Each structure stands twice: as structure tokens, then as C-alpha cells.
Short mmCIF file of C-alpha atoms in Angstrom, two decimals:
data_model
loop_
_atom_site.label_atom_id
_atom_site.label_comp_id
_atom_site.label_asym_id
_atom_site.label_seq_id
_atom_site.Cartn_x
_atom_site.Cartn_y
_atom_site.Cartn_z
CA MET X 1 -72.49 175.76 36.13
CA CYS X 2 -74.48 173.28 37.98
CA THR X 3 -72.56 170.45 35.74
CA GLY X 4 -69.30 171.94 36.25
CA LEU X 5 -69.62 171.88 40.06
CA LEU X 6 -71.01 168.23 39.99
CA THR X 7 -67.72 167.30 37.93
CA GLY X 8 -65.85 168.80 39.88
CA CYS X 9 -66.92 167.31 43.53
CA ILE X 10 -67.01 163.70 41.90
CA THR X 11 -63.26 164.25 40.91
CA SER X 12 -62.74 165.64 44.74
CA LEU X 13 -64.27 162.39 45.93
CA SER X 14 -62.25 160.36 43.39
CA CYS X 15 -58.84 162.27 44.58
CA ASN X 16 -60.19 161.49 48.28
CA ILE X 17 -60.65 157.69 47.40
CA ALA X 18 -57.50 157.23 45.35
CA GLN X 19 -55.20 159.02 48.32
CA LYS X 20 -57.03 156.16 50.42
CA PHE X 21 -55.59 153.74 48.63
CA ASN X 22 -53.02 155.13 47.52
CA SER X 23 -53.71 154.91 43.74
CA GLY X 24 -52.25 157.68 42.28
CA LEU X 25 -53.31 161.02 43.65
CA SER X 26 -50.87 163.26 42.28
CA THR X 27 -51.84 161.90 38.68
CA ILE X 28 -55.69 162.42 39.36
CA THR X 29 -54.98 166.39 40.71
CA ARG X 30 -52.89 167.16 37.83
CA LEU X 31 -55.55 165.38 35.43
CA TYR X 32 -58.78 167.45 36.82
CA TYR X 33 -56.30 170.65 36.37
CA GLY X 34 -56.12 169.56 32.74
CA MET X 35 -59.84 168.85 32.68
CA MET X 36 -60.56 172.40 33.92
CA LEU X 37 -58.59 173.71 31.31
CA MET X 38 -59.81 171.85 28.49
CA SER X 39 -63.49 172.84 29.98
CA SER X 40 -62.69 176.40 29.78
CA THR X 41 -61.36 175.23 26.17
CA VAL X 42 -64.70 174.28 25.15
CA VAL X 43 -66.42 177.29 26.40
CA SER X 44 -64.29 179.58 24.92
CA THR X 45 -64.57 178.21 21.38
CA LEU X 46 -68.17 178.48 21.94
CA MET X 47 -67.96 182.06 22.60
CA LEU X 48 -67.04 182.77 18.66
CA SER X 49 -70.07 181.39 17.43
CA ASP X 50 -72.81 183.58 15.72
CA TRP X 51 -75.06 182.55 18.36
CA ALA X 52 -72.92 183.40 21.38
CA SER X 53 -71.28 186.54 19.59
CA HIS X 54 -74.93 187.68 19.02
CA GLU X 55 -76.34 187.32 22.74
CA MET X 56 -73.06 188.97 23.87
CA LYS X 57 -73.46 191.98 21.34
CA ASP X 58 -76.96 192.67 22.43
CA VAL X 59 -76.19 191.80 26.48
CA LEU X 60 -72.89 193.28 26.92
CA SER X 61 -71.52 195.64 23.89
CA ASN X 62 -73.08 198.91 25.66
CA TYR X 63 -70.77 198.14 28.23
CA TRP X 64 -67.94 196.83 27.12
CA PHE X 65 -67.93 199.54 24.09
CA SER X 66 -69.87 202.39 25.23
CA ASP X 67 -66.63 204.61 25.21
CA TYR X 68 -65.35 203.02 21.90
CA VAL X 69 -67.82 202.89 18.82
CA LYS X 70 -71.07 202.63 17.69
CA HIS X 71 -72.68 199.32 18.83
CA PRO X 72 -74.21 198.16 15.73
CA ASP X 73 -70.53 198.51 13.82
CA ILE X 74 -69.21 196.21 16.09
CA PRO X 75 -67.94 192.85 13.96
CA LYS X 76 -69.34 189.47 16.08
CA GLU X 77 -65.16 188.02 15.81
CA VAL X 78 -64.00 191.09 17.96
CA ILE X 79 -66.73 190.47 20.44
CA GLY X 80 -66.30 186.69 20.49
CA SER X 81 -62.33 187.52 20.80
CA LEU X 82 -62.91 189.61 23.19
CA ALA X 83 -65.01 186.65 25.38
CA VAL X 84 -62.36 184.23 25.01
CA TYR X 85 -59.44 186.76 25.97
CA ARG X 86 -61.64 187.16 28.93
CA VAL X 87 -61.97 183.75 29.81
CA MET X 88 -58.47 182.59 29.58
CA SER X 89 -57.42 185.89 31.49
CA GLY X 90 -59.44 184.51 33.86
CA VAL X 91 -57.78 181.02 33.89
CA CYS X 92 -54.27 182.88 33.79
CA LEU X 93 -54.46 184.40 36.91
CA PHE X 94 -56.26 181.58 38.89
CA HIS X 95 -53.19 179.48 37.92
CA ILE X 96 -50.45 182.63 38.69
CA CYS X 97 -52.12 183.28 41.64
CA LEU X 98 -51.73 179.33 42.64
CA SER X 99 -48.13 179.58 41.81
CA LEU X 100 -47.30 182.06 43.51
CA LEU X 101 -49.13 180.71 46.71
CA LEU X 102 -46.92 177.73 45.93
CA MET X 103 -43.44 179.04 45.54
CA ASN X 104 -41.00 176.89 47.12
CA VAL X 105 -43.17 173.97 48.31
CA LYS X 106 -41.08 170.61 48.22
CA THR X 107 -42.45 168.71 50.82
CA ILE X 108 -46.35 167.40 51.39
CA ASP X 109 -45.65 168.44 55.30
CA ASP X 110 -46.00 172.12 53.84
CA LYS X 111 -49.05 173.06 54.86
CA ARG X 112 -49.52 175.19 51.51
CA ALA X 113 -49.39 171.95 49.60
CA ILE X 114 -53.03 171.42 50.38
CA ILE X 115 -53.57 174.51 48.36
CA HIS X 116 -52.63 171.91 45.43
CA ASP X 117 -54.01 168.50 46.31
CA LYS X 118 -56.92 169.45 48.20
CA GLY X 119 -60.42 171.13 47.78
CA MET X 120 -61.30 170.52 44.95
CA CYS X 121 -64.97 171.71 44.67
CA LEU X 122 -64.21 175.31 46.63
CA LYS X 123 -61.34 175.24 43.44
CA LEU X 124 -63.89 175.20 40.47
CA ILE X 125 -66.10 177.61 42.07
CA MET X 126 -62.91 179.94 42.43
CA TYR X 127 -61.94 179.02 39.05
CA ILE X 128 -65.19 180.11 37.70
CA MET X 129 -65.88 183.16 39.53
CA THR X 130 -62.13 184.40 38.42
CA ILE X 131 -63.43 183.79 34.61
CA THR X 132 -67.05 185.36 35.30
CA SER X 133 -65.42 188.40 36.75
CA MET X 134 -63.46 189.02 33.85
CA PHE X 135 -66.74 189.55 31.99
CA PHE X 136 -67.01 192.78 33.96
CA LEU X 137 -63.70 194.56 33.59
CA PRO X 138 -63.20 197.59 31.32
CA PRO X 139 -62.21 196.78 27.49
CA ASP X 140 -59.11 198.61 27.16
CA ILE X 141 -57.32 195.55 29.59
CA PHE X 142 -57.89 192.86 26.94
CA ILE X 143 -57.43 195.14 23.63
CA TYR X 144 -54.11 195.91 25.52
CA LEU X 145 -53.46 191.87 26.40
CA THR X 146 -54.07 191.11 22.41
CA THR X 147 -50.46 192.93 21.35
CA TRP X 148 -47.76 191.63 23.03
CA PRO X 149 -48.17 190.18 26.65
CA PHE X 150 -50.47 187.03 25.80
CA LYS X 151 -48.22 186.40 22.75
CA ILE X 152 -44.92 186.50 25.13
CA GLY X 153 -47.03 183.78 27.24
CA GLY X 154 -48.19 181.78 24.24
CA ALA X 155 -44.44 181.79 23.14
CA SER X 156 -43.70 180.39 26.54
CA PHE X 157 -45.69 177.85 26.11
CA ILE X 158 -44.61 176.74 22.65
CA MET X 159 -41.08 176.25 24.27
CA LEU X 160 -42.55 174.17 26.69
CA GLN X 161 -44.74 172.24 23.81
CA ILE X 162 -41.40 171.14 22.02
CA MET X 163 -39.68 169.83 25.12
CA PHE X 164 -42.54 168.07 26.08
CA LEU X 165 -43.41 166.79 22.11
CA THR X 166 -39.82 166.21 21.39
CA SER X 167 -39.19 163.82 24.81
CA PHE X 168 -42.75 162.15 23.98
CA ILE X 169 -41.20 161.46 20.49
CA TYR X 170 -38.10 159.75 22.14
CA ASP X 171 -40.64 157.62 24.70
CA LEU X 172 -42.82 156.55 21.72
CA TYR X 173 -39.98 155.06 19.44
CA GLU X 174 -38.95 153.63 22.54
CA GLY X 175 -41.99 152.13 23.40
CA LEU X 176 -42.29 150.75 19.71
CA ILE X 177 -39.08 149.21 19.80
CA GLU X 178 -39.91 147.59 22.99
CA VAL X 179 -43.59 146.23 21.50
CA ALA X 180 -41.28 145.49 18.46
CA ASP X 181 -38.88 143.30 20.12
CA LYS X 182 -41.51 141.04 22.56
CA GLN X 183 -43.61 140.57 19.08
CA ARG X 184 -40.28 138.94 17.51
CA ASN X 185 -39.70 136.76 20.25
CA ARG X 186 -43.20 135.46 20.43
CA ASN X 187 -42.79 134.63 16.97
CA ILE X 188 -39.30 133.90 16.70
CA GLY X 189 -39.17 131.08 13.07
CA GLU X 190 -42.50 132.15 12.08
CA ARG X 191 -42.97 135.07 9.19
CA SER X 192 -44.77 137.45 10.42
CA ILE X 193 -45.95 141.38 10.16
CA ILE X 194 -44.04 143.26 13.47
CA TRP X 195 -46.25 145.96 13.39
CA ALA X 196 -44.82 148.13 15.79
CA ASN X 197 -42.24 148.80 12.91
CA CYS X 198 -44.80 149.25 10.26
CA ILE X 199 -46.16 152.05 12.84
CA SER X 200 -42.57 153.53 12.76
CA LEU X 201 -41.90 153.06 9.47
CA PHE X 202 -45.20 155.00 8.80
CA LEU X 203 -44.67 158.01 10.77
CA THR X 204 -41.17 158.31 9.51
CA ILE X 205 -42.51 158.68 5.94
CA PHE X 206 -45.84 160.79 7.20
CA GLY X 207 -42.94 163.30 9.01
CA TYR X 208 -40.91 163.93 5.45
CA LEU X 209 -43.94 163.97 3.49
CA PHE X 210 -45.48 166.96 5.52
CA THR X 211 -41.72 168.49 5.57
CA PHE X 212 -41.69 168.77 1.71
CA ILE X 213 -45.79 169.38 1.10
CA SER X 214 -45.12 171.91 3.34
CA PHE X 215 -42.06 173.39 1.56
CA PHE X 216 -43.64 173.48 -1.94
CA ILE X 217 -46.63 175.12 -0.37
CA LEU X 218 -44.56 177.66 0.66
CA VAL X 219 -42.85 177.88 -2.99
CA GLU X 220 -45.61 177.73 -5.10
CA LYS X 221 -47.41 180.91 -2.73
CA ASN X 222 -44.16 182.44 -3.42
CA ASN X 223 -44.62 181.77 -7.06
CA GLN X 224 -48.31 182.81 -7.26
CA SER X 225 -48.40 185.79 -5.35
CA ASN X 226 -47.92 189.38 -7.58
CA GLU X 227 -44.68 190.63 -5.30
CA GLY X 228 -43.32 187.07 -3.87
CA CYS X 229 -42.77 186.23 -0.34
CA LEU X 230 -39.29 186.34 0.41
CA GLN X 231 -40.16 185.92 3.96
CA ALA X 232 -41.79 182.41 3.29
CA ILE X 233 -38.76 180.83 1.04
CA ILE X 234 -36.26 181.45 3.46
CA PRO X 235 -37.37 179.57 6.59
CA ALA X 236 -38.89 177.10 4.09
CA ALA X 237 -35.47 176.22 2.21
CA LEU X 238 -33.47 176.32 6.03
CA ASN X 239 -36.22 174.23 7.38
CA ILE X 240 -34.69 171.64 4.38
CA ILE X 241 -31.38 172.21 4.92
CA MET X 242 -31.76 171.34 8.72
CA MET X 243 -34.44 168.37 8.29
CA ILE X 244 -31.01 166.82 5.98
CA PHE X 245 -28.75 167.95 8.29
CA VAL X 246 -30.56 166.41 11.95
CA SER X 247 -31.51 163.43 9.92
CA ILE X 248 -27.45 162.61 9.04
CA LEU X 249 -26.55 163.26 12.02
CA SER X 250 -28.94 160.86 13.85
CA ILE X 251 -27.99 157.78 12.12
CA SER X 252 -24.63 158.97 12.91
CA GLU X 253 -22.06 157.06 14.83
CA TYR X 254 -20.59 160.09 16.96
CA VAL X 255 -24.65 160.47 17.94
CA ARG X 256 -25.66 156.55 18.32
CA GLU X 257 -22.42 155.30 20.04
CA ALA X 258 -22.55 157.52 23.39
CA SER X 259 -23.52 155.29 25.83
CA ASN X 260 -24.23 158.15 28.50
CA GLY X 261 -27.01 159.27 27.13
CA ALA X 262 -30.17 158.52 24.11
CA GLY X 263 -27.62 157.43 21.75
CA HIS X 264 -28.80 154.30 20.52
CA LEU X 265 -32.66 155.50 20.19
CA ASN X 266 -31.48 158.44 17.63
CA SER X 267 -33.19 158.06 14.29
CA ILE X 268 -34.37 159.01 11.37
CA PHE X 269 -37.87 158.85 12.77
CA GLN X 270 -37.13 161.46 15.36
CA SER X 271 -35.95 163.33 12.90
CA SER X 272 -39.02 163.42 10.49
CA LEU X 273 -41.43 163.95 13.36
CA VAL X 274 -39.19 167.50 14.56
CA SER X 275 -39.20 167.98 11.14
CA ALA X 276 -43.02 168.13 10.23
CA TYR X 277 -43.85 169.74 13.93
CA SER X 278 -41.02 172.60 12.80
CA SER X 279 -42.88 172.68 9.25
CA TYR X 280 -46.27 172.89 11.13
CA LEU X 281 -44.73 175.90 12.97
CA ILE X 282 -43.74 177.55 9.99
CA LEU X 283 -46.84 176.90 7.95
CA THR X 284 -48.99 178.61 10.96
CA ALA X 285 -46.80 181.57 10.84
CA PHE X 286 -48.17 181.94 7.21
CA ILE X 287 -51.80 181.40 7.46
CA ASN X 288 -52.39 184.64 9.14
CA HIS X 289 -49.65 186.55 8.01
CA PRO X 290 -50.87 190.36 7.82
CA ASP X 291 -48.82 190.73 4.21
CA LYS X 292 -51.52 189.23 1.56
CA ASN X 293 -48.66 188.07 -0.38
CA CYS X 294 -47.45 185.76 2.05
CA LYS X 295 -51.09 184.51 3.24
CA ILE X 296 -51.53 181.09 2.83
CA PHE X 297 -54.68 179.12 2.40
CA ASP X 298 -58.08 180.82 3.27
CA GLY X 299 -60.15 180.88 6.32
CA ASP X 300 -61.87 177.48 5.59
CA HIS X 301 -58.63 176.22 6.60
CA GLU X 302 -58.16 178.09 10.24
CA TYR X 303 -60.57 175.57 11.87
CA MET X 304 -58.36 172.40 10.97
CA THR X 305 -55.34 174.44 12.58
CA LYS X 306 -56.61 175.68 15.62
CA SER X 307 -57.87 171.78 15.76
CA VAL X 308 -54.35 170.79 15.42
CA SER X 309 -52.77 173.26 17.62
CA LEU X 310 -55.26 172.58 20.37
CA LEU X 311 -54.46 168.70 19.65
CA PHE X 312 -50.75 169.23 20.53
CA THR X 313 -51.81 171.68 23.08
CA PHE X 314 -53.46 168.82 25.35
CA LEU X 315 -50.94 166.09 24.06
CA ALA X 316 -48.46 167.95 25.34
CA ILE X 317 -50.50 168.48 29.02
CA ILE X 318 -51.52 165.25 29.36
CA TRP X 319 -48.19 163.27 28.13
CA SER X 320 -46.11 165.52 31.15
CA THR X 321 -49.44 164.70 33.45
CA VAL X 322 -49.05 160.89 33.34
CA ARG X 323 -45.96 160.08 31.73
CA SER X 324 -43.99 157.52 33.46
CA GLY X 325 -41.82 155.71 31.30
CA SER X 326 -38.08 154.53 31.36
CA ASN X 327 -36.77 157.24 29.34
CA LYS X 328 -35.00 159.89 31.60
CA PHE X 329 -32.61 161.77 29.35
CA LEU X 330 -34.27 165.08 29.99
CA GLU X 331 -34.51 163.88 33.85
CA ASN X 332 -33.47 167.07 36.28
CA LYS X 333 -34.59 167.70 39.73
CA ASP X 334 -35.61 171.00 39.23
CA GLN X 335 -37.62 170.55 36.09
CA LEU X 336 -40.86 171.92 35.20
CA LEU X 337 -42.73 168.07 36.03
CA SER X 338 -41.31 165.02 36.99
CA LEU X 339 -40.85 162.69 34.02
CA ASP X 340 -40.19 159.55 35.88
CA ASN X 341 -42.24 159.83 38.67
CA SER X 342 -44.07 157.75 40.81
CA ASP X 343 -47.01 158.30 42.58
CA ASP X 344 -46.35 157.65 45.93
CA GLU X 345 -44.98 160.83 46.89
CA GLU X 346 -44.32 159.94 50.36
CA ASN X 347 -42.90 163.18 51.75
CA ILE X 348 -40.80 164.68 48.63
CA ILE X 349 -43.07 166.01 45.84
CA GLN X 350 -42.16 164.72 42.45
CA TYR X 351 -42.40 167.85 40.69
CA SER X 352 -42.58 171.43 41.44
CA TYR X 353 -46.35 172.47 41.62
CA SER X 354 -45.68 176.43 41.39
CA GLN X 355 -44.22 175.16 37.43
CA PHE X 356 -46.72 173.27 37.16
CA HIS X 357 -49.21 175.92 37.45
CA LEU X 358 -47.48 178.82 35.60
CA MET X 359 -46.94 176.02 32.89
CA PHE X 360 -50.93 176.08 32.80
CA ALA X 361 -51.11 180.05 33.05
CA PHE X 362 -49.07 179.79 29.93
CA GLY X 363 -51.33 177.59 28.37
CA SER X 364 -54.22 179.54 28.62
CA MET X 365 -52.04 182.37 26.68
CA TYR X 366 -51.47 180.05 23.97
CA ILE X 367 -54.73 178.68 23.78
CA ALA X 368 -56.21 182.83 23.73
CA ASN X 369 -53.74 183.04 20.57
CA VAL X 370 -54.82 179.73 18.62
CA LEU X 371 -58.64 180.47 19.04
CA THR X 372 -57.96 184.27 17.62
CA ARG X 373 -55.91 183.95 15.23
CA TRP X 374 -52.67 185.31 17.05
CA GLY X 375 -54.43 188.38 15.75
CA ASP X 376 -54.57 192.20 17.59
CA ILE X 377 -57.77 193.86 18.44
CA ASP X 378 -57.53 197.37 16.56
CA VAL X 379 -59.12 200.45 18.43
CA THR X 380 -58.39 203.28 15.22
CA PRO X 381 -60.13 206.66 14.51
CA GLY X 382 -63.53 206.58 13.16
CA ASN X 383 -65.48 208.81 10.47
CA GLY X 384 -67.21 211.26 12.27
CA ILE X 385 -69.08 212.04 15.64
CA GLU X 386 -71.44 209.37 16.04
CA ASN X 387 -68.78 207.04 15.26
CA PRO X 388 -65.74 208.44 16.76
CA PHE X 389 -64.08 204.98 16.76
CA THR X 390 -63.63 201.83 15.04
CA VAL X 391 -62.81 198.35 16.74
CA GLY X 392 -61.64 194.94 14.27
CA ILE X 393 -58.88 192.36 14.36
CA SER X 394 -55.89 192.88 12.45
CA ASP X 395 -53.18 189.73 11.83
CA SER X 396 -49.97 189.90 13.71
CA GLU X 397 -46.48 190.64 12.70
CA LEU X 398 -45.08 189.65 16.19
CA SER X 399 -47.05 186.12 15.62
CA VAL X 400 -45.22 185.33 12.89
CA ILE X 401 -41.49 186.34 14.12
CA ILE X 402 -42.69 184.03 17.57
CA LYS X 403 -43.76 181.13 15.21
CA LEU X 404 -40.52 181.18 13.06
CA LEU X 405 -38.33 182.13 16.09
CA SER X 406 -39.63 178.52 17.61
CA ALA X 407 -39.45 176.23 14.53
CA GLY X 408 -35.73 177.35 15.06
CA SER X 409 -35.94 176.27 18.64
CA CYS X 410 -37.53 173.00 18.03
CA TYR X 411 -33.97 171.91 16.25
CA LEU X 412 -31.71 173.68 18.48
CA PHE X 413 -33.44 171.74 21.43
CA TYR X 414 -33.50 168.16 18.87
CA LEU X 415 -29.86 168.85 18.28
CA TRP X 416 -29.60 169.24 22.41
CA ILE X 417 -30.76 165.99 22.97
CA MET X 418 -28.55 164.41 20.24
CA LEU X 419 -25.10 166.22 20.82
CA ALA X 420 -25.20 166.54 24.47
CA PRO X 421 -23.94 163.13 25.31
CA PRO X 422 -21.53 163.22 23.16
CA LEU X 423 -20.16 166.56 23.62
CA PHE X 424 -19.84 165.70 27.32
CA PRO X 425 -19.09 162.34 27.99
CA GLU X 426 -18.59 162.58 31.89
CA ARG X 427 -21.91 163.10 32.75
CA ASP X 428 -24.80 161.04 32.68
CA PHE X 429 -27.72 161.58 30.62
CA THR X 430 -29.16 158.58 31.00
#
């Protein structure tokens, strides 16, 4: 805790210095909130360790489960999962409160703007206190949160993640084109490898390979299981169809010649990576599928899945925090975060403080789901008076539906980016 307070005070001091020298207070403030969320994620991950689960079981299980189960029968993964939900519930509550307090703040002259930009040490103390208070609440609250509330919040964050990551892919491609042009101009008349083009080619091939590999994994699982898994075959086949469709559309004249949007930036580069991300969502849906006939991989692969999911999470958060590129296709005055912001806010704020904290609240729900395999904590009748209830974690059918719908939404959002300019030529998407 002392280390966290010291870090918060140093960051707060950095923000004050940045403000005096006009060097990016807005970005540093958002990065600070990102670091707080990242620290909470690390703490939550540690809560799932055998050592932490054992210690919490000895110290807290008498209070957490006094009315439910015979204490020695509580699985350690239940203790760890409940601890994760307690930490992330505190994070979620902290950001929801800030979101409500900062609604309709449009200028830095608003007295409430100081709540977002100032007092980082004090906010860190409140942040830690809010999380700590969650450990003294009864377990019923968090057992209920594992069912649908946090899963809906996690699904909301996936929608935001899709938007941010798709726009990031466009920015990445635009950046690689610019680097390739500069390298080509420097080496006129010389034979040299344009490494930016090599990166573009590598990522494009990787995206398509991952999509096909995902398809074959799901098909092979269907062939191996006794009863088959039609639920895996249908989305896998549709994913391949959509991959082919968006790839052809991305290089069509209808899309590329639209001058009022991202037109010329559309290519199979974006199609391959969007298809790969959609494939990833489909794969994760079946990694923790409640039906054994549809469940792919074993427990050894869960760490890799969690790591990749968290990587995507913080990539979306960090990119949305520091991005200041030239691609304005998604720009909108009422958007969640300013995609082409200036750190010199002057009087009008460049992004919605309230929606910023709402995004972090959804992000904390998503992280809780990722770390606990999107499972439900179940309380079921036991086998006698001494053990009237049993507690365990079960895989969730709702999480499967959420991820499959999210994979479809990924293509819908990408199609909108490609088709909106030619469909609405009178509007400016540049």
C-alpha cells in the first residue's frame, strides 16, 4: 500500500509539473488512471495464486461463507474468484461514482473538472479504501454479480474494444504506409528492402493464417467429440465466409474510391486482422464452453488466453489514451474519447470525463470475467446438515453467446467503416 501511495504522489507531482509547462496534463492524467487499473489487475491476478487463496481461506472464509458451506470444502479457485470480483467491484464502483459526478462537464472552468484532473494522491487513497471495503461485504452480492451483471458490463467493454482496436488497425496501416513512403524516397534509385511493407505483409499473412487455423481447430473438435458440436461449426464457417466477403469488399473500387472517408486506406491488411480478432473471440467462446463436447483445449491454455485478452484490453485503453494521429475517420464531437486530441485543452475539454470513467468501469468488469474464465459461482444444496450447501465455479452459456455476438459485431463495425462513405457521399468521414 505504501508503494502505491508513493507512486500516486509521484504521478500527482508529475501532473502538476506537466500542467505548469503545458506538456500533456490530459494524457498524463488518463495514463494515471490506466496505471491504477493495471495495478488492480496485477493484484487480482495474485489473488488467484495458491498462496493467496490459501491465506484468504484461513482468514476470511469463516466470514464469507459462514451460512453456506463447511469451510474445508470451499475450493481454492472459488476463494480466488470471489477476491477478484471484490477487487474489481471496488474499481468499478470508484469509476461509476466519478462518472456520475462528472456528467455534463464540458469546460475546465467547471468546478467539477478538478475531480478528474487533481488530487491524485487523495483519489488513490479513496481507490484503495473502496477496494478494501469490498472484502467486508457478504458473499451473496458477488455471487450474484458473477451471473449476468458483470457479463453484460464485460460485453459492453468488448464493444468498445472492437471500436478502438479496429481504429488502431487503420492507424497502424496508415503509419506503415507513411514510413514506407519515407524510406522509398530516401532510397530512390537504390535496391533496398522496405521494412514497413514487410511488416504489413507479415501481419496480413498472420491474420489470415490465424483465421484458418481457428476454423480447423473448431472443425477438428467437432470431429473428435462423441456427439459433435454444431454450435462450433456454424460460427466457424460463418467467420470464414465473412473473412472472404470483407476481404473482397476492402479492395473493391466501390470502397476504395470513396473520397469522403478512409477509402484509399482500405485493404486486405485491415480485413485480415479484423478477421483474426473475430476468430479469437470465437475461440475464447469455446475454451470455457459448458458443454464438454464443444470445449476446446485444457486448463494449460487458460493462462495464454487470459494474457492475450488482457493484452488487448490494455492496448485499447492505452491507445485511446495517448492517440494523436491524423486519421479522423471515427471522429465525433460526442464520442467516448477524442481520437485526434490536443493536450492543450484551453477551455473546452477534448473528451468526455464521464464517459471515460464509464469505460473504465466496463473495463474492470471485463477483466474480472477474463481472470475468472467468465464462469459463474454457484451455490447448490449439499448432502447433509453439516454441509447444507456446496460452492463451485461453472462455465457460463451466457458468456459463449456474448462472445459469439461480439465476433459478429466486429464485422458489422468494420463493414460500417468501409461502407459508410460510399453509402452517404454527402457526409464527410475524413
